[in-house]
Tab-separated table of C-alpha atoms and ligand atoms in Angstrom:
chain	number	residue	atom	x	y	z
A	874	UNK	CA	0.989	-7.222	10.140
A	875	UNK	CA	-0.288	-4.089	8.390
A	876	UNK	CA	-3.141	-4.019	5.942
A	877	UNK	CA	-2.932	-1.810	2.846
A	878	UNK	CA	-5.541	-1.506	0.137
A	879	UNK	CA	-4.385	-2.190	-3.410
A	880	UNK	CA	-6.755	0.101	-5.278
A	881	UNK	CA	-7.316	3.650	-6.613
A	882	UNK	CA	-11.082	3.665	-5.831
A	883	UNK	CA	-11.755	6.329	-3.209
A	884	UNK	CA	-15.011	4.776	-1.969
A	885	UNK	CA	-13.166	1.501	-1.184
A	886	UNK	CA	-10.486	3.433	0.732
A	887	UNK	CA	-13.076	5.443	2.629
A	888	UNK	CA	-14.938	2.311	3.689
A	889	UNK	CA	-11.903	0.385	4.952
A	890	UNK	CA	-10.348	3.509	6.508
A	891	UNK	CA	-13.565	3.863	8.558
A	892	UNK	CA	-12.867	0.440	10.128
A	893	UNK	CA	-9.615	1.857	11.586
A	894	UNK	CA	-7.446	-0.933	10.229
A	895	UNK	CA	-6.031	0.685	7.059
A	896	UNK	CA	-2.305	1.534	7.241
A	897	UNK	CA	-1.636	2.471	3.613
A	898	UNK	CA	-2.632	2.303	-0.041
A	899	UNK	CA	-0.818	0.995	-3.111
A	900	UNK	CA	-1.861	2.184	-6.539
A	901	UNK	CA	-0.560	1.192	-9.946
A	902	UNK	CA	-1.246	2.335	-13.503
A	903	UNK	CA	-3.906	-0.388	-13.964
A	904	UNK	CA	-5.827	0.724	-10.857
A	905	UNK	CA	-5.616	4.374	-11.968
A	906	UNK	CA	-6.889	3.549	-15.438
A	907	UNK	CA	-9.690	1.349	-14.063
A	908	UNK	CA	-10.867	4.083	-11.761
A	909	UNK	CA	-10.926	6.544	-14.710
A	910	UNK	CA	-8.787	9.077	-12.863
A	911	UNK	CA	-8.085	12.227	-14.850
A	912	UNK	CA	-6.256	14.402	-12.301
A	913	UNK	CA	-3.881	11.995	-10.557
A	914	UNK	CA	-2.416	14.557	-8.194
A	915	UNK	CA	-5.815	15.708	-6.912
A	916	UNK	CA	-6.943	12.121	-6.553
A	917	UNK	CA	-3.860	11.086	-4.594
A	918	UNK	CA	-4.284	14.120	-2.375
A	919	UNK	CA	-7.846	13.011	-1.670
A	920	UNK	CA	-6.546	9.538	-0.739
A	921	UNK	CA	-3.992	11.189	1.554
A	922	UNK	CA	-6.767	13.130	3.255
A	923	UNK	CA	-8.839	9.933	3.636
A	924	UNK	CA	-6.248	7.538	4.967
A	925	UNK	CA	-3.411	9.665	6.468
A	926	UNK	CA	-0.888	6.884	5.717
A	927	UNK	CA	1.682	5.953	3.066
A	928	UNK	CA	0.436	5.961	-0.523
A	929	UNK	CA	2.500	4.277	-3.263
A	930	UNK	CA	2.261	5.986	-6.613
A	931	UNK	CA	3.854	4.277	-9.603
A	932	UNK	CA	5.861	5.891	-12.387
A	933	UNK	CA	4.694	5.353	-15.983
A	934	UNK	CA	7.855	5.218	-18.007
A	935	UNK	CA	10.703	2.802	-18.668
A	936	UNK	CA	13.362	5.517	-18.852
A	937	UNK	CA	15.430	6.134	-15.686
A	938	UNK	CA	15.653	9.923	-16.056
A	939	UNK	CA	11.861	10.148	-16.574
A	940	UNK	CA	11.302	7.906	-13.560
A	941	UNK	CA	13.360	10.284	-11.422
A	942	UNK	CA	11.452	13.341	-12.746
A	943	UNK	CA	8.029	11.673	-12.213
A	944	UNK	CA	8.961	10.256	-8.794
A	945	UNK	CA	10.304	13.545	-7.448
A	946	UNK	CA	7.209	15.309	-8.741
A	947	UNK	CA	4.894	12.774	-6.981
A	948	UNK	CA	6.832	13.445	-3.781
A	949	UNK	CA	5.707	17.093	-3.833
A	950	UNK	CA	2.010	16.139	-3.780
A	951	UNK	CA	1.871	14.880	-0.180
A	952	UNK	CA	4.261	13.921	2.614
A	953	UNK	CA	2.738	10.423	2.449
A	954	UNK	CA	3.951	9.686	-1.102
A	955	UNK	CA	5.992	6.541	-1.634
A	956	UNK	CA	7.438	6.388	-5.139
A	957	UNK	CA	6.728	3.014	-6.741
A	958	UNK	CA	9.393	1.916	-9.232
A	959	UNK	CA	9.783	-1.288	-11.290
A	960	UNK	CA	12.621	-3.582	-10.251
A	961	UNK	CA	14.523	-3.429	-13.557
A	962	UNK	CA	17.926	-1.796	-14.259
A	963	UNK	CA	16.366	1.619	-15.051
A	964	UNK	CA	14.277	1.328	-11.870
A	965	UNK	CA	17.385	0.598	-9.786
A	966	UNK	CA	19.075	3.699	-11.247
A	967	UNK	CA	15.989	5.773	-10.393
A	968	UNK	CA	15.762	4.274	-6.852
A	969	UNK	CA	19.373	5.218	-6.204
A	970	UNK	CA	18.877	8.791	-7.352
A	971	UNK	CA	15.451	9.429	-5.846
A	972	UNK	CA	16.472	8.128	-2.405
A	973	UNK	CA	19.469	10.457	-2.448
A	974	UNK	CA	17.586	13.596	-3.505
A	975	UNK	CA	15.517	15.824	-1.238
A	976	UNK	CA	12.012	16.740	-2.261
A	977	UNK	CA	9.543	19.009	-0.444
A	978	UNK	CA	5.913	18.032	-0.047
A	979	UNK	CA	4.456	21.426	-0.931
A	980	UNK	CA	0.929	19.908	-1.285
A	981	UNK	CA	0.304	22.410	-4.063
A	982	UNK	CA	-3.376	22.841	-5.003
A	983	UNK	CA	-4.525	20.270	-2.433
A	984	UNK	CA	-8.186	20.899	-1.631
A	985	UNK	CA	-7.412	20.311	2.057
A	986	UNK	CA	-4.323	22.541	2.237
A	987	UNK	CA	-5.710	25.172	4.610
A	988	UNK	CA	-5.241	24.039	8.161
A	989	UNK	CA	-4.448	20.447	7.145
A	990	UNK	CA	-3.500	18.542	10.340
A	991	UNK	CA	-1.527	15.924	8.326
A	992	UNK	CA	0.671	18.607	6.831
A	993	UNK	CA	1.024	20.343	10.186
A	994	UNK	CA	2.146	17.080	11.840
A	995	UNK	CA	4.874	16.486	9.250
A	996	UNK	CA	5.887	20.134	9.449
A	997	UNK	CA	6.241	19.955	13.252
A	998	UNK	CA	8.769	17.127	12.782
A	999	UNK	CA	10.521	18.966	9.919
A	1000	UNK	CA	9.586	16.096	7.604
A	1001	UNK	CA	7.962	17.937	4.695
A	1002	UNK	CA	11.385	18.051	3.062
A	1003	UNK	CA	12.821	14.561	2.968
A	1004	UNK	CA	14.404	12.010	0.701
A	1005	UNK	CA	11.414	10.167	-0.734
A	1006	UNK	CA	10.785	6.537	0.142
A	1007	UNK	CA	10.637	3.985	-2.613
A	1008	UNK	CA	8.510	0.874	-3.073
A	1009	UNK	CA	10.237	-1.562	-5.462
A	1010	UNK	CA	7.496	-3.337	-7.409
A	1011	UNK	CA	7.198	-6.342	-9.719
A	1012	UNK	CA	9.526	-8.468	-7.554
A	1013	UNK	CA	9.584	-12.201	-8.311
A	1014	UNK	CA	12.972	-13.308	-6.781
A	1015	UNK	CA	14.833	-12.685	-3.554
A	1016	UNK	CA	17.770	-11.416	-5.595
A	1017	UNK	CA	15.632	-8.690	-7.126
A	1018	UNK	CA	14.503	-7.720	-3.604
A	1019	UNK	CA	18.140	-7.523	-2.414
A	1020	UNK	CA	19.134	-5.339	-5.347
A	1021	UNK	CA	16.184	-3.030	-4.715
A	1022	UNK	CA	17.135	-2.709	-1.044
A	1023	UNK	CA	20.737	-2.020	-2.054
A	1024	UNK	CA	19.490	0.785	-4.311
A	1025	UNK	CA	17.732	2.394	-1.376
A	1026	UNK	CA	14.147	0.985	-1.511
A	1027	UNK	CA	12.351	1.048	1.831
A	1028	UNK	CA	9.658	-1.416	0.624
A	1029	UNK	CA	9.870	-4.440	-1.648
A	1030	UNK	CA	6.705	-5.827	-3.240
A	1031	UNK	CA	6.845	-9.530	-4.234
A	1032	UNK	CA	3.847	-10.498	-6.371
A	1033	UNK	CA	2.721	-13.759	-4.778
A	1034	UNK	CA	-0.382	-14.556	-6.915
A	1035	UNK	CA	1.353	-13.964	-10.235
A	1036	UNK	CA	3.957	-16.591	-9.319
A	1037	UNK	CA	1.221	-19.026	-8.363
A	1038	UNK	CA	-0.388	-18.298	-11.744
A	1039	UNK	CA	2.658	-19.640	-13.607
A	1040	UNK	CA	2.829	-22.804	-11.487
A	1041	UNK	CA	5.314	-21.570	-8.872
A	1042	UNK	CA	4.625	-21.020	-5.171
A	1043	UNK	CA	4.790	-17.384	-4.127
A	1044	UNK	CA	4.805	-17.937	-0.368
A	1045	UNK	CA	8.395	-19.302	-0.026
A	1046	UNK	CA	9.578	-16.116	-1.751
A	1047	UNK	CA	8.106	-14.050	1.082
A	1048	UNK	CA	9.789	-16.372	3.650
A	1049	UNK	CA	13.140	-16.093	1.813
A	1050	UNK	CA	13.057	-12.285	1.729
A	1051	UNK	CA	11.929	-12.135	5.369
A	1052	UNK	CA	14.849	-14.401	6.383
A	1053	UNK	CA	17.319	-12.280	4.385
A	1054	UNK	CA	16.065	-9.090	6.051
A	1055	UNK	CA	16.489	-10.730	9.480
A	1056	UNK	CA	19.953	-12.196	8.749
A	1057	UNK	CA	21.208	-8.996	7.150
A	1058	UNK	CA	19.528	-6.814	9.807
A	1059	UNK	CA	17.965	-4.755	7.017
A	1060	UNK	CA	15.130	-2.378	7.917
A	1061	UNK	CA	13.342	-2.830	4.586
A	1062	UNK	CA	9.736	-3.890	4.672
A	1063	UNK	CA	8.030	-6.604	2.655
A	1064	UNK	CA	4.685	-5.650	1.047
A	1065	UNK	CA	3.149	-8.928	-0.024
A	1066	UNK	CA	1.289	-8.059	-3.258
A	1067	UNK	CA	-0.950	-9.691	-5.856
A	1068	UNK	CA	-2.724	-11.698	-3.149
A	1069	UNK	CA	-5.694	-13.641	-4.466
A	1070	UNK	CA	-7.587	-14.947	-1.453
A	1071	UNK	CA	-7.702	-14.845	2.345
A	1072	UNK	CA	-5.481	-17.926	2.692
A	1073	UNK	CA	-2.692	-15.981	0.958
A	1074	UNK	CA	-3.063	-13.249	3.590
A	1075	UNK	CA	-2.586	-15.670	6.502
A	1076	UNK	CA	0.266	-17.403	4.674
A	1077	UNK	CA	2.241	-14.235	3.930
A	1078	UNK	CA	1.806	-13.045	7.567
A	1079	UNK	CA	3.218	-16.386	8.795
A	1080	UNK	CA	6.049	-16.179	6.274
A	1081	UNK	CA	7.141	-12.818	7.637
A	1082	UNK	CA	5.605	-10.112	5.405
A	1083	UNK	CA	5.287	-6.804	7.218
A	1084	UNK	CA	2.386	-5.593	5.058
A	1085	UNK	CA	-0.266	-7.225	2.897
A	1086	UNK	CA	-1.714	-5.094	0.136
A	1087	UNK	CA	-5.092	-6.467	-0.711
A	1088	UNK	CA	-8.108	-5.736	-2.949
A	1089	UNK	CA	-11.237	-4.376	-1.328
A	1090	UNK	CA	-13.070	-7.667	-1.932
A	1091	UNK	CA	-10.394	-9.796	-0.233
A	1092	UNK	CA	-10.171	-7.367	2.658
A	1093	UNK	CA	-13.911	-7.674	3.235
A	1094	UNK	CA	-13.669	-11.456	3.034
A	1095	UNK	CA	-11.082	-11.388	5.887
A	1096	UNK	CA	-13.685	-10.302	8.400
A	1097	UNK	CA	-16.425	-12.679	7.251
A	1098	UNK	CA	-17.358	-16.034	8.773
A	1099	UNK	CA	-20.831	-17.642	8.679
A	1100	UNK	CA	-20.548	-18.744	12.324
A	1101	UNK	CA	-19.813	-15.148	13.340
A	1102	UNK	CA	-22.999	-13.961	11.515
A	1103	UNK	CA	-25.026	-16.853	12.890
A	1104	UNK	CA	-23.729	-16.285	16.445
A	1105	UNK	CA	-24.470	-12.524	16.251
A	1106	UNK	CA	-28.025	-13.191	14.978
A	1107	UNK	CA	-28.777	-15.557	17.825
A	1108	UNK	CA	-27.296	-13.205	20.419
A	1109	UNK	CA	-29.460	-10.320	19.110
A	1110	UNK	CA	-32.579	-12.579	18.959
A	1111	UNK	CA	-31.966	-13.722	22.558
A	1112	UNK	CA	-31.499	-10.110	23.686
A	1113	UNK	CA	-34.741	-9.018	21.998
A	1114	UNK	CA	-36.576	-11.993	23.582
A	1115	UNK	CA	-35.269	-11.159	27.065
A	1116	UNK	CA	-36.275	-7.454	26.653
A	1117	UNK	CA	-39.849	-8.501	26.068
A	1118	UNK	CA	-40.075	-10.794	29.079
B	2076	E4P	C1	1.067	-4.111	-5.791
B	2076	E4P	O1	1.494	-3.102	-5.288
B	2076	E4P	C2	0.362	-4.178	-7.069
B	2076	E4P	O2	-0.410	-3.033	-7.292
B	2076	E4P	C3	-0.576	-5.342	-7.179
B	2076	E4P	O3	-0.626	-6.175	-6.076
B	2076	E4P	C4	-0.617	-5.943	-8.530
B	2076	E4P	O4	-1.142	-7.223	-8.530
B	2076	E4P	P1	-2.233	-7.815	-9.517
B	2076	E4P	O5	-2.470	-6.821	-10.594
B	2076	E4P	O6	-1.602	-9.063	-10.005
B	2076	E4P	O7	-3.396	-8.033	-8.661
């Protein structure tokens, strides 16, 4: 199970990256607006520098041609860009085209360009020019996931908590898609999204999600337990006592 942060706040990404457990970041237009980002490219490049892992960046249009233009532009910002596209007919068209077009991560104007080890690593594997990966977002059925995979998506993002919010159960959707991937021997990955609490995280892992993308607050909750804190306090107190003897 891989943990991604679902946020555009750099301080949150920095904190969780410092734990060594962060394997990617997903952003969306809501996160970008909330964080008050003016220069999206510079901000995404800063995230790339911080996390050195896949970063999903979402298009902001409902037109297929514009999705392709925006997505291919994102892909030039960093070799870690994953183009996030909505799972609607226009999104499928854009997925098909983007995943069949090459784009070069030129990293133009990145503040860390000079001597960047991330860029050098991709360059040494000849991977700065590639067909961009796609994350198909806003998935609520297994059929939508299958269509996205057929259109070339590498990642599918079912929104678990939003199904729960309308009185459905989001977890069986994760299990269904995981089973389909296994039966069909498809290499696509499930990013369980819109998770609302730690129990969701355990449940999607058991249901077969490859990745959970989580808010900073939920990620912090995952490590917390009162008995851990209590146990640590008593160990430290006992150690201090024994030092003084
Ligand atoms: C996933 O990639 C989305 O950004 C995210 O999980 C959206 O979910 P929410 O806005 O319902 O929390």
